[in-house]
Amino acid sequence: QQNELNSFLWTIKRDPPSYFFGTIHVPYTRVWDFIPENSKKAFQQSHIVYFELDLTDPYTISALTSCQLLPQGKNLQDVLPRDIYRRLKRHLEYVKLMMPSWMTPDQRGKGLYADYLFNAIAGNWERKRPVWVMLMVNSLTEVDIKSRGVPVLDLFLAHEAERLRKQTGAVEKVEEQCHPLNGLNFSQV
């Protein structure tokens, strides 16, 4: 059955072979059991692994955070229609209220607090560009909150690559992801 799954693995036939593997930005525990053995074996046998972004680099994380912000002096309230801004604010108040009940005992056992988690995800939301707020809101669901603390597949593989002492790199810079998203107009968002 495992062999019949679509592996999202492409092979470039050369010596040694190169592979492309399509990942998804979800907690790795949601997809790991469905990743076929040929993909896992290709990862294990590889000496050099390139990711979309280097999520282990503090600069990457800092640049991702910065690129999400509106220009200096602007707030979300200035760029969103009033009714949408109010609905968004009410929704985030609801999420903050519900978050303690969405957290798992395991998360609480690790010292994760709902207020801390909410601020880690939604902190400074009023300074973010609409596209990033939309992505943030989409991740503020009970299912997503329950899986917080579990690395996304890309980050899990990056940590595995480091643990196995593989050489790593990134194929994109933060700017190459940020500028196209930040270039969307309000109706596109």
CSV table of C-alpha atoms in Angstrom, one decimal:
chain,number,residue,atom,x,y,z
A,1,GLN,CA,0.0,0.0,0.0
A,2,GLN,CA,2.9,2.4,0.8
A,3,ASN,CA,4.3,1.8,-2.7
A,4,GLU,CA,1.1,2.9,-4.3
A,5,LEU,CA,1.1,6.4,-2.8
A,6,ASN,CA,2.0,9.4,-4.9
A,7,SER,CA,5.4,10.4,-3.4
A,8,PHE,CA,5.8,13.9,-4.7
A,9,LEU,CA,9.3,12.8,-5.4
A,10,TRP,CA,11.0,13.6,-8.7
A,11,THR,CA,14.3,12.1,-9.7
A,12,ILE,CA,17.0,13.7,-11.9
A,13,LYS,CA,18.9,10.8,-13.3
A,14,ARG,CA,22.6,11.6,-12.9
A,15,ASP,CA,25.4,10.2,-10.8
A,16,PRO,CA,24.7,10.6,-8.0
A,17,PRO,CA,21.0,11.2,-8.5
A,18,SER,CA,19.3,14.4,-7.4
A,19,TYR,CA,15.7,14.6,-6.1
A,20,PHE,CA,13.0,17.1,-5.8
A,21,PHE,CA,10.4,16.6,-3.1
A,22,GLY,CA,7.3,18.7,-2.7
A,23,THR,CA,6.6,19.6,0.9
A,24,ILE,CA,3.6,21.2,2.6
A,25,HIS,CA,3.5,23.7,5.4
A,26,VAL,CA,1.7,21.6,8.0
A,27,PRO,CA,2.8,19.8,11.2
A,28,TYR,CA,4.9,16.9,10.0
A,29,THR,CA,2.9,14.5,12.2
A,30,ARG,CA,-0.1,15.1,9.9
A,31,VAL,CA,1.7,13.8,6.9
A,32,TRP,CA,4.7,11.7,7.9
A,33,ASP,CA,2.9,8.4,7.9
A,34,PHE,CA,1.8,9.0,4.4
A,35,ILE,CA,5.2,9.9,2.9
A,36,PRO,CA,6.3,6.9,0.9
A,37,GLU,CA,9.5,5.0,1.7
A,38,ASN,CA,11.2,6.0,-1.5
A,39,SER,CA,11.0,9.7,-0.4
A,40,LYS,CA,12.3,8.9,3.1
A,41,LYS,CA,15.1,6.8,1.6
A,42,ALA,CA,16.1,9.5,-0.8
A,43,PHE,CA,16.3,11.9,2.1
A,44,GLN,CA,18.4,9.5,4.2
A,45,GLN,CA,20.8,8.8,1.3
A,46,SER,CA,21.3,12.5,0.4
A,47,HIS,CA,24.4,14.3,1.5
A,48,ILE,CA,23.2,17.8,0.6
A,49,VAL,CA,19.6,19.0,1.2
A,50,TYR,CA,18.1,22.3,0.0
A,51,PHE,CA,14.9,23.7,1.4
A,52,GLU,CA,12.6,26.4,0.2
A,53,LEU,CA,13.9,28.7,3.0
A,54,ASP,CA,16.4,28.2,5.8
A,55,LEU,CA,13.9,28.0,8.7
A,56,THR,CA,16.8,27.3,11.1
A,57,ASP,CA,18.5,30.7,10.4
A,58,PRO,CA,17.5,33.5,12.8
A,59,TYR,CA,17.9,36.1,10.0
A,60,THR,CA,15.3,34.2,7.9
A,61,ILE,CA,12.7,34.3,10.8
A,62,SER,CA,13.5,37.9,11.5
A,63,ALA,CA,13.2,38.9,7.8
A,64,LEU,CA,9.9,37.0,7.5
A,65,THR,CA,8.5,38.8,10.5
A,66,SER,CA,9.6,42.2,9.2
A,67,CYS,CA,8.3,41.7,5.7
A,68,GLN,CA,4.8,41.1,7.0
A,69,LEU,CA,4.5,44.6,8.5
A,70,LEU,CA,2.8,47.6,6.9
A,71,PRO,CA,4.9,50.6,6.2
A,72,GLN,CA,6.0,52.6,9.2
A,73,GLY,CA,3.2,54.6,10.7
A,74,LYS,CA,0.4,52.5,9.1
A,75,ASN,CA,-2.0,50.2,10.9
A,76,LEU,CA,-4.4,47.6,9.6
A,77,GLN,CA,-7.2,49.8,10.7
A,78,ASP,CA,-6.0,52.4,8.2
A,79,VAL,CA,-6.1,50.0,5.2
A,80,LEU,CA,-9.1,47.7,5.9
A,81,PRO,CA,-12.7,48.7,5.5
A,82,ARG,CA,-14.2,49.5,8.9
A,83,ASP,CA,-16.7,46.6,8.9
A,84,ILE,CA,-14.0,44.0,8.0
A,85,TYR,CA,-11.6,45.4,10.6
A,86,ARG,CA,-14.3,45.2,13.3
A,87,ARG,CA,-15.2,41.6,12.3
A,88,LEU,CA,-11.6,40.6,12.4
A,89,LYS,CA,-11.1,42.2,15.8
A,90,ARG,CA,-14.1,40.3,17.2
A,91,HIS,CA,-12.9,37.1,15.7
A,92,LEU,CA,-9.5,37.4,17.3
A,93,GLU,CA,-11.1,38.2,20.6
A,94,TYR,CA,-13.2,35.0,20.2
A,95,VAL,CA,-10.1,33.0,19.3
A,96,LYS,CA,-8.2,34.3,22.3
A,97,LEU,CA,-11.1,33.4,24.6
A,98,MET,CA,-11.4,29.9,23.1
A,99,MET,CA,-7.7,29.1,22.9
A,100,PRO,CA,-7.3,27.7,26.4
A,101,SER,CA,-10.0,25.1,25.6
A,102,TRP,CA,-8.3,24.2,22.3
A,103,MET,CA,-4.9,23.4,23.8
A,104,THR,CA,-3.9,19.8,24.6
A,105,PRO,CA,-2.9,18.5,28.0
A,106,ASP,CA,0.5,17.7,26.4
A,107,GLN,CA,0.9,21.4,25.4
A,108,ARG,CA,0.0,22.5,28.9
A,109,GLY,CA,2.4,19.9,30.3
A,110,LYS,CA,5.2,21.5,28.3
A,111,GLY,CA,4.5,24.8,29.9
A,112,LEU,CA,2.7,26.3,26.9
A,113,TYR,CA,0.1,29.0,28.0
A,114,ALA,CA,-2.8,30.1,25.8
A,115,ASP,CA,-1.9,33.8,26.2
A,116,TYR,CA,1.7,33.2,25.2
A,117,LEU,CA,0.6,31.0,22.2
A,118,PHE,CA,-2.0,33.6,21.0
A,119,ASN,CA,0.6,36.4,21.2
A,120,ALA,CA,3.2,34.2,19.4
A,121,ILE,CA,0.8,33.7,16.5
A,122,ALA,CA,-1.3,36.9,16.5
A,123,GLY,CA,0.9,39.4,18.3
A,124,ASN,CA,1.3,42.7,16.5
A,125,TRP,CA,-1.6,41.7,14.1
A,126,GLU,CA,-2.7,45.4,13.8
A,127,ARG,CA,0.7,46.2,12.1
A,128,LYS,CA,0.6,43.4,9.6
A,129,ARG,CA,-0.3,43.6,5.9
A,130,PRO,CA,-3.8,42.2,5.1
A,131,VAL,CA,-2.4,39.1,3.2
A,132,TRP,CA,-0.4,38.0,6.3
A,133,VAL,CA,-3.3,38.6,8.6
A,134,MET,CA,-5.4,36.4,6.3
A,135,LEU,CA,-2.8,33.6,6.5
A,136,MET,CA,-2.6,34.1,10.3
A,137,VAL,CA,-6.4,33.9,10.7
A,138,ASN,CA,-6.5,30.7,8.6
A,139,SER,CA,-4.1,29.1,11.0
A,140,LEU,CA,-6.1,30.1,14.1
A,141,THR,CA,-8.3,27.0,14.2
A,142,GLU,CA,-8.7,24.5,16.9
A,143,VAL,CA,-7.0,21.8,14.8
A,144,ASP,CA,-4.0,24.0,14.1
A,145,ILE,CA,-3.8,25.2,17.7
A,146,LYS,CA,-3.7,21.6,19.0
A,147,SER,CA,-0.7,20.9,16.7
A,148,ARG,CA,1.3,24.0,17.8
A,149,GLY,CA,4.7,22.9,19.1
A,150,VAL,CA,5.0,20.3,16.4
A,151,PRO,CA,7.3,21.5,13.6
A,152,VAL,CA,6.0,21.8,10.0
A,153,LEU,CA,7.4,19.2,7.6
A,154,ASP,CA,10.1,21.5,6.2
A,155,LEU,CA,11.4,22.4,9.6
A,156,PHE,CA,11.3,18.8,10.8
A,157,LEU,CA,13.3,17.7,7.7
A,158,ALA,CA,15.8,20.6,8.3
A,159,HIS,CA,16.3,19.5,11.9
A,160,GLU,CA,16.8,15.9,10.7
A,161,ALA,CA,19.3,17.1,8.1
A,162,GLU,CA,21.2,18.9,10.8
A,163,ARG,CA,21.1,16.0,13.2
A,164,LEU,CA,22.4,13.7,10.4
A,165,ARG,CA,25.1,16.3,9.6
A,166,LYS,CA,24.0,16.8,6.1
A,167,GLN,CA,25.0,20.0,4.3
A,168,THR,CA,21.9,22.3,3.9
A,169,GLY,CA,20.9,25.4,2.0
A,170,ALA,CA,17.9,27.3,0.7
A,171,VAL,CA,16.7,27.8,-2.8
A,172,GLU,CA,14.8,31.1,-2.0
A,173,LYS,CA,15.5,34.2,-0.1
A,174,VAL,CA,12.8,35.7,2.2
A,175,GLU,CA,12.4,38.6,-0.2
A,176,GLU,CA,11.5,36.2,-3.1
A,177,GLN,CA,8.5,35.0,-1.0
A,178,CYS,CA,7.5,38.3,0.6
A,179,HIS,CA,7.5,40.7,-2.4
A,180,PRO,CA,5.0,38.7,-4.5
A,181,LEU,CA,2.6,38.3,-1.5
A,182,ASN,CA,3.1,42.0,-0.4
A,183,GLY,CA,2.4,43.0,-4.0
A,184,LEU,CA,-1.2,41.6,-4.0
A,185,ASN,CA,-3.8,44.3,-3.9
A,186,PHE,CA,-6.7,44.3,-1.4
A,187,SER,CA,-9.2,42.7,-3.8
A,188,GLN,CA,-6.7,39.9,-4.5
A,189,VAL,CA,-6.2,39.2,-0.8
